[in-house]
C-alpha positions as a Python dict, from the first residue, in 0.01 Angstrom:
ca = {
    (1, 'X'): (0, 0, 0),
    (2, 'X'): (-175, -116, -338),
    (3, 'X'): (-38, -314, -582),
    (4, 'X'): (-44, -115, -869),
    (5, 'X'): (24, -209, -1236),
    (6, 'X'): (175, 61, -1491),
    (7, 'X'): (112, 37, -1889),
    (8, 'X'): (77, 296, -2181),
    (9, 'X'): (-210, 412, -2210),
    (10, 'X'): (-409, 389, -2584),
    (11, 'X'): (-666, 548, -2685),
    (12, 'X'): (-959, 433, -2549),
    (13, 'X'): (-789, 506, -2187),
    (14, 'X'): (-838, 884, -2271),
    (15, 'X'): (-1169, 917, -2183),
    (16, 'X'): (-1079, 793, -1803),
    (17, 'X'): (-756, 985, -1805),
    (18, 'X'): (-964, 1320, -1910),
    (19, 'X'): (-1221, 1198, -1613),
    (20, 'X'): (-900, 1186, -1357),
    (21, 'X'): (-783, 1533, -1492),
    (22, 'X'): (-1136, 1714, -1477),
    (23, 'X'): (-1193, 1580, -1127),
    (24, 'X'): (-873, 1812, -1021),
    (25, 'X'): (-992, 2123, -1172),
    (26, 'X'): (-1247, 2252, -927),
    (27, 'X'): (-1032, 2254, -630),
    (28, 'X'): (-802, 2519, -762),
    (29, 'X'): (-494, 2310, -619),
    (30, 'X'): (-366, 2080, -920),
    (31, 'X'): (-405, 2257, -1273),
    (32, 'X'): (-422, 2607, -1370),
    (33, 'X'): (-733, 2496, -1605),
    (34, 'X'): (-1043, 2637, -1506),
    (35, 'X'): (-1347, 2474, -1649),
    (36, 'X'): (-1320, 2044, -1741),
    (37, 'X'): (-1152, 1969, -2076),
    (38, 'X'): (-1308, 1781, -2330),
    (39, 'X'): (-1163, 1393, -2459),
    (40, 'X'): (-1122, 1601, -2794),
    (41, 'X'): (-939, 1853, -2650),
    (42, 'X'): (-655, 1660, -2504),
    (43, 'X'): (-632, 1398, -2825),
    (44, 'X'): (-300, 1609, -2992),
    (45, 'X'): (-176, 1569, -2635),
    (46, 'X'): (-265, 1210, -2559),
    (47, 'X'): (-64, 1171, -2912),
    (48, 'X'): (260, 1370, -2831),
    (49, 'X'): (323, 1101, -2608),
    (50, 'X'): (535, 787, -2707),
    (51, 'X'): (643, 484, -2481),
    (52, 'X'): (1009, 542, -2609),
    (53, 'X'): (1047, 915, -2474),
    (54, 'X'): (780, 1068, -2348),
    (55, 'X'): (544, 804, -2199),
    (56, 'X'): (178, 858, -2038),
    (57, 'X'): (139, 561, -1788),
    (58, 'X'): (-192, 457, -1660),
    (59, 'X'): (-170, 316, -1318),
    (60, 'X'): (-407, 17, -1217),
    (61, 'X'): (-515, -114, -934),
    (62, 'X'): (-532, -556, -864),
    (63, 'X'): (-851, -515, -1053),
    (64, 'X'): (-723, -360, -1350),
    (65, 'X'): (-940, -30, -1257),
    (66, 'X'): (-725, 262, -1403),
    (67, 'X'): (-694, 489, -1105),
    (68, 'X'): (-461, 727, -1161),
    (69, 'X'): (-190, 829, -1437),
    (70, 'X'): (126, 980, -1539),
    (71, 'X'): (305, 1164, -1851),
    (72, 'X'): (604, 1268, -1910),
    (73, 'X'): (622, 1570, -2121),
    (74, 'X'): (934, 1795, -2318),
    (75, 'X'): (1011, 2083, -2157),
    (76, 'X'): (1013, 2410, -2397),
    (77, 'X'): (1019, 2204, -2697),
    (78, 'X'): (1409, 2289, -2815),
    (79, 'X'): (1649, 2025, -2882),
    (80, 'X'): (1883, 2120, -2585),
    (81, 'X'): (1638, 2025, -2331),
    (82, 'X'): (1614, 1656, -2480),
    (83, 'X'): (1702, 1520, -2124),
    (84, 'X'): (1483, 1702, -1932),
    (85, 'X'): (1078, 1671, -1833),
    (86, 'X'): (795, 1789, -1660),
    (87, 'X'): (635, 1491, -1504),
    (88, 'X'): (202, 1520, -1429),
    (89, 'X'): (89, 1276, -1176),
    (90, 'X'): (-255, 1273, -1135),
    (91, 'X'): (-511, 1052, -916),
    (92, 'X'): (-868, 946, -839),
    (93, 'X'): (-994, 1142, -567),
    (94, 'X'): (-1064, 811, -410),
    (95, 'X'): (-658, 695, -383),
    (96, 'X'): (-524, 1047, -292),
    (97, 'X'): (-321, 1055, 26),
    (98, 'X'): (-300, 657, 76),
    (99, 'X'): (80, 672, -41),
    (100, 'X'): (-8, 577, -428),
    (101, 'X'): (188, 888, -516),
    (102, 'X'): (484, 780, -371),
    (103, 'X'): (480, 447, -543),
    (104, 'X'): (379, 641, -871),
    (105, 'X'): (710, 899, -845),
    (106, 'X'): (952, 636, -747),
    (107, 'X'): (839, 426, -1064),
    (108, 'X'): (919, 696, -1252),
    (109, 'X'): (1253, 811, -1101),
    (110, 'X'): (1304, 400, -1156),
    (111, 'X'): (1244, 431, -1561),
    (112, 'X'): (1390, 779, -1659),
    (113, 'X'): (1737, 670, -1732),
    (114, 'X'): (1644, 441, -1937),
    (115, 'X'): (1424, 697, -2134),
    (116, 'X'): (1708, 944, -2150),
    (117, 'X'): (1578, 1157, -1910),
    (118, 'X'): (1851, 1267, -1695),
    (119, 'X'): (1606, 1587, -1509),
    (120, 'X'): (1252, 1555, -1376),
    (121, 'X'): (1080, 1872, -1345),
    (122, 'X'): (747, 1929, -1137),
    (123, 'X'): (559, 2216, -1181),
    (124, 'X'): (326, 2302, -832),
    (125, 'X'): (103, 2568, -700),
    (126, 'X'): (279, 2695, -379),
    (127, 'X'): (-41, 2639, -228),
    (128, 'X'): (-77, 2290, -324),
    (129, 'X'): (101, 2136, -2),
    (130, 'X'): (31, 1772, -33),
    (131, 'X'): (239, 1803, -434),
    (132, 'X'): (496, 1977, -270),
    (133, 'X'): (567, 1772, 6),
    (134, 'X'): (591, 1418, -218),
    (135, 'X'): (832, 1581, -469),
    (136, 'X'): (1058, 1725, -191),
    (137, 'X'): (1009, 1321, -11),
    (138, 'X'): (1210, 1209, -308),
    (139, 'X'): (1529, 1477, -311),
    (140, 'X'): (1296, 1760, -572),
    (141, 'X'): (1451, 2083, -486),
    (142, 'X'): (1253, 2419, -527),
    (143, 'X'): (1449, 2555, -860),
    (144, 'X'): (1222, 2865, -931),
    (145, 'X'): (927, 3029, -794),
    (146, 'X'): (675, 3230, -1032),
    (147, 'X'): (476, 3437, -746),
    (148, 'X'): (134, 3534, -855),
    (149, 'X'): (138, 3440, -1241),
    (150, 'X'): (-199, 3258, -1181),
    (151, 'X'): (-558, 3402, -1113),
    (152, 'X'): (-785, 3151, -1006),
    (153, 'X'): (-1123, 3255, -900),
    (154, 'X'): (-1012, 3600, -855),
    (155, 'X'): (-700, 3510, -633),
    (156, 'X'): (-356, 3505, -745),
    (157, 'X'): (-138, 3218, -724),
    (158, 'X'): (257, 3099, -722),
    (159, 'X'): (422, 2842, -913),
    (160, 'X'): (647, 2586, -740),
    (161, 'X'): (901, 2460, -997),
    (162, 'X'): (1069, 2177, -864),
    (163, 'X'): (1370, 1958, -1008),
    (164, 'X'): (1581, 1707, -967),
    (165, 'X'): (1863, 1572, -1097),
    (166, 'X'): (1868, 1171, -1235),
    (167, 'X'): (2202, 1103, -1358),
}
C-alpha cells in the first residue's frame, strides 16, 4: 500500500490533472469524452472547485509525484441538492489496480461530513468493472441505471449510478 499525501490542487497542478484525465479517454471505460481535453478547456472547471465544498484533491505519492486525483462536484446545480456529490477519482495508469483507489474513496468518505456532504454519488459505465466493484467495496448501492445513453466508437453504453448514504 503507498503512502499517499492529499492537498488541493492550484493551478499549476492542472496541467498533470488534464494529463491523468486524457490518459483515461482512449480506453472507452472511464469518461464519456472522446478525444483528450485541453488545460484550457477544463480551467472554469478546475475553478468551480473550492477546498470548503467542493474540493479537487491531488493525491501524491512519498515523492511528492502527483499520481492520481479527486473532485468533488454539485450534482444538478439546484440548491436542494446542497448535500449531495458526484465524486471523480481518477489515476495514473501506472497505480491502477494496486489498491490506491481504495485508500483514495475511504479518504473521501473520511472528509464529507465535514464538507456537508451527507450523499456521494458515482457515476460508472456498466462496463467499467474494476469502478464498479471499488464503489460497491465501500457500501455504494446501484441507484439508477441509464442503458445505452452512450455511443462510444459506434457501441452503445450504460450508466452505473451509484450512491451512498454518509450521514
Amino acid at each position: 500500500m503507498e503512502d499517499l499525501r492529499f492537498r488541493d490542487a492550484n493551478n499549476s497542478d492542472l496541467r498533470r490533472i488534464v494529463e491523468i484525465y486524457n490518459s483515461t479517454v482512449a480506453s472507452r471505460m472511464v469518461t464519456a469524452d472522446t478525444e483528450p481535453v485541453t488545460v484550457e478547456s477544463r480551467q472554469k472547471w478546475f475553478e468551480e472547485h473550492n477546498p470548503s465544498k467542493r474540493p479537487l484533491w491531488v493525491v501524491e505519492n512519498e515523492y511528492q509525484q502527483i499520481i492520481g486525483w479527486v473532485s468533488f462536484q454539485s450534482f444538478y446545480g439546484r440548491p436542494a441538492y446542497e448535500a449531495t456529490v458526484e465524486i471523480s477519482i481518477y489515476l495514473d495508469v501506472k497505480h491502477r489496480g494496486k489498491g490506491v483507489g481504495k485508500q483514495i474513496l475511504r479518504y473521501c468518505l473520511e472528509k464529507a461530513p465535514a464538507l456537508g456532504v451527507k450523499t456521494l454519488l458515482g457515476c460508472i459505465f456498466s462496463h467499467n468493472e474494476p469502478s464498479l466493484k471499488l464503489f460497491r467495496h465501500f457500501g455504494f448501492e446501484t441507484w439508477a441505471f441509464l442503458p445505452n445513453i452512450a455511443i462510444l466508437d459506434g457501441q452503445e453504453r450504460s450508466l452505473n449510478i451509484l450512491g451512498k448514504r454518509i450521514v
